[in-house]
Amino acid sequence: STLFPYTTLFRSTNRDREGTLVLAADTIVAVDGRILGKPADLAEGREMLSLLQGRGHEVLTGIALRWAGRTVSAVERTAVRFRPLTAGEIAAYLATGEGTDKAGSYAIQGRGSLLVSAIEGDYFNVVGLPLCCLGRLMESAGLSLERLWSGL
């Protein structure tokens, strides 16, 4: 997809080193057809949180893995619902600085967890790296979790 062009990037890399694993991931928030990345400043962060408060949105992470000349990729989706927030709560959260480098201007793994009333899907996707999806991609690329875990 055009949102997550990693597969094309990795296919253009011809020089794999033996045993080198390359992992790339990027997360966005989508609501009402709008894509919310990381806020440029506090004003944009306020706009994002105001848009998200009291309603649902989707968190999407594009993830690609390259191993031994093989590239696999996927997009993970998680539905998140925010509780209603006051302007004061939004301002106080923004003042913590926690969401300044996060898509949608919040961090579910920190204080931002108190903004969330419900989640459907992979919590780690909302954090920024969908671990179950990563495990599936590793298996698809020939990295056996069983062998990795048993030290073989």
PDB file of C-alpha atoms in Angstrom:
ATOM      1  CA  SER A   1       0.000   0.000   0.000  1.00  0.00           C
ATOM      2  CA  THR A   2       1.117   3.598  -0.420  1.00  0.00           C
ATOM      3  CA  LEU A   3       0.945   4.212   3.342  1.00  0.00           C
ATOM      4  CA  PHE A   4       3.528   1.539   4.091  1.00  0.00           C
ATOM      5  CA  PRO A   5       6.042   1.348   1.193  1.00  0.00           C
ATOM      6  CA  TYR A   6       8.644  -0.733   3.068  1.00  0.00           C
ATOM      7  CA  THR A   7       8.319  -3.817   0.876  1.00  0.00           C
ATOM      8  CA  THR A   8       9.385  -1.830  -2.187  1.00  0.00           C
ATOM      9  CA  LEU A   9      12.283  -0.335  -0.248  1.00  0.00           C
ATOM     10  CA  PHE A  10      13.548  -3.737   0.853  1.00  0.00           C
ATOM     11  CA  ARG A  11      13.163  -5.307  -2.572  1.00  0.00           C
ATOM     12  CA  SER A  12      15.514  -2.653  -3.919  1.00  0.00           C
ATOM     13  CA  THR A  13      18.235  -3.740  -1.460  1.00  0.00           C
ATOM     14  CA  ASN A  14      20.307  -6.432  -3.136  1.00  0.00           C
ATOM     15  CA  ARG A  15      23.132  -6.818  -0.629  1.00  0.00           C
ATOM     16  CA  ASP A  16      21.993  -9.020   2.254  1.00  0.00           C
ATOM     17  CA  ARG A  17      24.637  -9.906   4.783  1.00  0.00           C
ATOM     18  CA  GLU A  18      24.471 -13.429   6.132  1.00  0.00           C
ATOM     19  CA  GLY A  19      22.401 -13.448   9.318  1.00  0.00           C
ATOM     20  CA  THR A  20      21.252  -9.814   9.041  1.00  0.00           C
ATOM     21  CA  LEU A  21      17.655  -9.197   9.970  1.00  0.00           C
ATOM     22  CA  VAL A  22      16.060  -5.912   8.921  1.00  0.00           C
ATOM     23  CA  LEU A  23      12.861  -4.773  10.606  1.00  0.00           C
ATOM     24  CA  ALA A  24      10.896  -1.623   9.810  1.00  0.00           C
ATOM     25  CA  ALA A  25       7.598  -0.444  11.253  1.00  0.00           C
ATOM     26  CA  ASP A  26       5.568   2.741  11.300  1.00  0.00           C
ATOM     27  CA  THR A  27       2.305   3.519  13.048  1.00  0.00           C
ATOM     28  CA  ILE A  28      -0.501   5.911  12.187  1.00  0.00           C
ATOM     29  CA  VAL A  29      -3.885   6.774  13.646  1.00  0.00           C
ATOM     30  CA  ALA A  30      -6.890   7.022  11.302  1.00  0.00           C
ATOM     31  CA  VAL A  31     -10.202   8.728  12.039  1.00  0.00           C
ATOM     32  CA  ASP A  32     -12.848  10.093   9.638  1.00  0.00           C
ATOM     33  CA  GLY A  33     -10.598   9.385   6.671  1.00  0.00           C
ATOM     34  CA  ARG A  34      -7.816  11.494   8.185  1.00  0.00           C
ATOM     35  CA  ILE A  35      -4.345  10.153   8.872  1.00  0.00           C
ATOM     36  CA  LEU A  36      -2.810  11.369  12.126  1.00  0.00           C
ATOM     37  CA  GLY A  37       0.920  10.975  12.449  1.00  0.00           C
ATOM     38  CA  LYS A  38       3.098  12.598  15.084  1.00  0.00           C
ATOM     39  CA  PRO A  39       2.004  16.115  16.024  1.00  0.00           C
ATOM     40  CA  ALA A  40       4.242  18.929  14.757  1.00  0.00           C
ATOM     41  CA  ASP A  41       3.560  21.046  17.852  1.00  0.00           C
ATOM     42  CA  LEU A  42       1.258  21.434  20.859  1.00  0.00           C
ATOM     43  CA  ALA A  43      -1.473  23.052  18.781  1.00  0.00           C
ATOM     44  CA  GLU A  44      -1.602  20.078  16.433  1.00  0.00           C
ATOM     45  CA  GLY A  45      -1.504  17.711  19.418  1.00  0.00           C
ATOM     46  CA  ARG A  46      -4.495  19.543  20.917  1.00  0.00           C
ATOM     47  CA  GLU A  47      -6.337  19.288  17.595  1.00  0.00           C
ATOM     48  CA  MET A  48      -5.643  15.526  17.405  1.00  0.00           C
ATOM     49  CA  LEU A  49      -6.749  14.747  20.949  1.00  0.00           C
ATOM     50  CA  SER A  50      -9.836  16.928  20.533  1.00  0.00           C
ATOM     51  CA  LEU A  51     -10.723  14.961  17.412  1.00  0.00           C
ATOM     52  CA  LEU A  52     -10.158  11.587  19.120  1.00  0.00           C
ATOM     53  CA  GLN A  53     -11.875  12.281  22.449  1.00  0.00           C
ATOM     54  CA  GLY A  54     -15.174  10.552  23.106  1.00  0.00           C
ATOM     55  CA  ARG A  55     -15.012   8.299  20.040  1.00  0.00           C
ATOM     56  CA  GLY A  56     -13.270   5.492  18.228  1.00  0.00           C
ATOM     57  CA  HIS A  57     -10.355   5.444  15.829  1.00  0.00           C
ATOM     58  CA  GLU A  58      -8.052   2.921  14.188  1.00  0.00           C
ATOM     59  CA  VAL A  59      -4.364   2.407  14.814  1.00  0.00           C
ATOM     60  CA  LEU A  60      -2.499   0.883  11.876  1.00  0.00           C
ATOM     61  CA  THR A  61       1.088  -0.292  11.855  1.00  0.00           C
ATOM     62  CA  GLY A  62       2.867  -1.286   8.686  1.00  0.00           C
ATOM     63  CA  ILE A  63       5.629  -3.765   9.431  1.00  0.00           C
ATOM     64  CA  ALA A  64       8.197  -5.345   7.127  1.00  0.00           C
ATOM     65  CA  LEU A  65      10.911  -7.864   7.830  1.00  0.00           C
ATOM     66  CA  ARG A  66      13.792  -8.936   5.630  1.00  0.00           C
ATOM     67  CA  TRP A  67      15.775 -12.062   6.363  1.00  0.00           C
ATOM     68  CA  ALA A  68      18.074 -14.146   4.148  1.00  0.00           C
ATOM     69  CA  GLY A  69      16.906 -12.470   0.937  1.00  0.00           C
ATOM     70  CA  ARG A  70      13.219 -12.804   1.735  1.00  0.00           C
ATOM     71  CA  THR A  71      10.913  -9.876   2.542  1.00  0.00           C
ATOM     72  CA  VAL A  72       7.538 -10.259   4.247  1.00  0.00           C
ATOM     73  CA  SER A  73       5.184  -7.501   5.329  1.00  0.00           C
ATOM     74  CA  ALA A  74       1.795  -6.880   6.904  1.00  0.00           C
ATOM     75  CA  VAL A  75      -0.473  -4.172   8.252  1.00  0.00           C
ATOM     76  CA  GLU A  76      -1.966  -4.635  11.728  1.00  0.00           C
ATOM     77  CA  ARG A  77      -5.200  -2.815  12.697  1.00  0.00           C
ATOM     78  CA  THR A  78      -6.480  -2.113  16.200  1.00  0.00           C
ATOM     79  CA  ALA A  79      -9.679  -0.290  17.137  1.00  0.00           C
ATOM     80  CA  VAL A  80      -9.316   2.165  20.041  1.00  0.00           C
ATOM     81  CA  ARG A  81     -11.988   4.231  21.775  1.00  0.00           C
ATOM     82  CA  PHE A  82     -11.246   7.320  23.860  1.00  0.00           C
ATOM     83  CA  ARG A  83     -13.382   8.435  26.765  1.00  0.00           C
ATOM     84  CA  PRO A  84     -14.751  11.987  26.630  1.00  0.00           C
ATOM     85  CA  LEU A  85     -12.078  14.506  27.625  1.00  0.00           C
ATOM     86  CA  THR A  86     -12.316  18.079  28.827  1.00  0.00           C
ATOM     87  CA  ALA A  87     -10.195  20.846  27.346  1.00  0.00           C
ATOM     88  CA  GLY A  88      -8.375  20.974  30.689  1.00  0.00           C
ATOM     89  CA  GLU A  89      -7.562  17.266  30.588  1.00  0.00           C
ATOM     90  CA  ILE A  90      -6.255  17.586  27.039  1.00  0.00           C
ATOM     91  CA  ALA A  91      -4.073  20.564  28.001  1.00  0.00           C
ATOM     92  CA  ALA A  92      -2.746  18.783  31.092  1.00  0.00           C
ATOM     93  CA  TYR A  93      -1.916  15.640  29.105  1.00  0.00           C
ATOM     94  CA  LEU A  94      -0.169  17.651  26.407  1.00  0.00           C
ATOM     95  CA  ALA A  95       1.858  19.466  29.079  1.00  0.00           C
ATOM     96  CA  THR A  96       3.380  16.117  30.128  1.00  0.00           C
ATOM     97  CA  GLY A  97       5.060  15.924  26.714  1.00  0.00           C
ATOM     98  CA  GLU A  98       4.314  12.205  26.571  1.00  0.00           C
ATOM     99  CA  GLY A  99       2.537  12.182  23.212  1.00  0.00           C
ATOM    100  CA  THR A 100       4.765  14.614  21.319  1.00  0.00           C
ATOM    101  CA  ASP A 101       6.512  11.861  19.347  1.00  0.00           C
ATOM    102  CA  LYS A 102       3.545   9.494  19.009  1.00  0.00           C
ATOM    103  CA  ALA A 103       1.009   9.032  16.239  1.00  0.00           C
ATOM    104  CA  GLY A 104      -2.281  10.579  17.335  1.00  0.00           C
ATOM    105  CA  SER A 105      -0.461  12.498  20.084  1.00  0.00           C
ATOM    106  CA  TYR A 106      -0.882   9.847  22.805  1.00  0.00           C
ATOM    107  CA  ALA A 107       1.039   6.960  24.361  1.00  0.00           C
ATOM    108  CA  ILE A 108      -1.216   4.107  25.489  1.00  0.00           C
ATOM    109  CA  GLN A 109       1.648   2.575  27.481  1.00  0.00           C
ATOM    110  CA  GLY A 110       1.901   5.609  29.758  1.00  0.00           C
ATOM    111  CA  ARG A 111      -0.417   8.315  31.069  1.00  0.00           C
ATOM    112  CA  GLY A 112      -2.309   8.080  27.787  1.00  0.00           C
ATOM    113  CA  SER A 113      -3.766   4.787  28.993  1.00  0.00           C
ATOM    114  CA  LEU A 114      -6.161   6.894  31.066  1.00  0.00           C
ATOM    115  CA  LEU A 115      -7.574   8.422  27.865  1.00  0.00           C
ATOM    116  CA  VAL A 116      -8.624   5.017  26.483  1.00  0.00           C
ATOM    117  CA  SER A 117     -11.975   3.453  27.351  1.00  0.00           C
ATOM    118  CA  ALA A 118     -11.751   0.390  25.064  1.00  0.00           C
ATOM    119  CA  ILE A 119      -9.445  -1.449  22.702  1.00  0.00           C
ATOM    120  CA  GLU A 120     -10.162  -4.236  20.238  1.00  0.00           C
ATOM    121  CA  GLY A 121      -7.099  -5.913  18.821  1.00  0.00           C
ATOM    122  CA  ASP A 122      -3.405  -6.006  19.604  1.00  0.00           C
ATOM    123  CA  TYR A 123      -2.384  -3.679  22.450  1.00  0.00           C
ATOM    124  CA  PHE A 124       1.240  -3.814  21.273  1.00  0.00           C
ATOM    125  CA  ASN A 125       0.138  -2.478  17.896  1.00  0.00           C
ATOM    126  CA  VAL A 126      -1.055   0.688  19.631  1.00  0.00           C
ATOM    127  CA  VAL A 127       2.286   0.877  21.458  1.00  0.00           C
ATOM    128  CA  GLY A 128       3.968   0.785  18.037  1.00  0.00           C
ATOM    129  CA  LEU A 129       5.161  -2.757  17.290  1.00  0.00           C
ATOM    130  CA  PRO A 130       2.557  -5.516  16.906  1.00  0.00           C
ATOM    131  CA  LEU A 131       4.452  -8.416  18.435  1.00  0.00           C
ATOM    132  CA  CYS A 132       2.092 -11.218  17.420  1.00  0.00           C
ATOM    133  CA  CYS A 133       2.232  -9.980  13.824  1.00  0.00           C
ATOM    134  CA  LEU A 134       6.028  -9.786  14.085  1.00  0.00           C
ATOM    135  CA  GLY A 135       6.129 -13.406  15.228  1.00  0.00           C
ATOM    136  CA  ARG A 136       4.002 -14.488  12.251  1.00  0.00           C
ATOM    137  CA  LEU A 137       6.266 -12.550   9.874  1.00  0.00           C
ATOM    138  CA  MET A 138       9.369 -14.119  11.414  1.00  0.00           C
ATOM    139  CA  GLU A 139       7.912 -17.578  10.854  1.00  0.00           C
ATOM    140  CA  SER A 140       6.981 -16.646   7.254  1.00  0.00           C
ATOM    141  CA  ALA A 141      10.536 -15.463   6.615  1.00  0.00           C
ATOM    142  CA  GLY A 142      11.972 -18.744   7.870  1.00  0.00           C
ATOM    143  CA  LEU A 143      12.883 -17.651  11.401  1.00  0.00           C
ATOM    144  CA  SER A 144      11.414 -20.466  13.479  1.00  0.00           C
ATOM    145  CA  LEU A 145      10.364 -19.218  16.896  1.00  0.00           C
ATOM    146  CA  GLU A 146      10.688 -22.754  18.220  1.00  0.00           C
ATOM    147  CA  ARG A 147      14.332 -22.904  17.096  1.00  0.00           C
ATOM    148  CA  LEU A 148      15.074 -19.389  18.359  1.00  0.00           C
ATOM    149  CA  TRP A 149      13.557 -20.096  21.769  1.00  0.00           C
ATOM    150  CA  SER A 150      15.318 -23.433  22.151  1.00  0.00           C
ATOM    151  CA  GLY A 151      18.670 -21.878  21.214  1.00  0.00           C
ATOM    152  CA  LEU A 152      19.205 -23.973  18.083  1.00  0.00           C
TER     153      LEU A 152
END
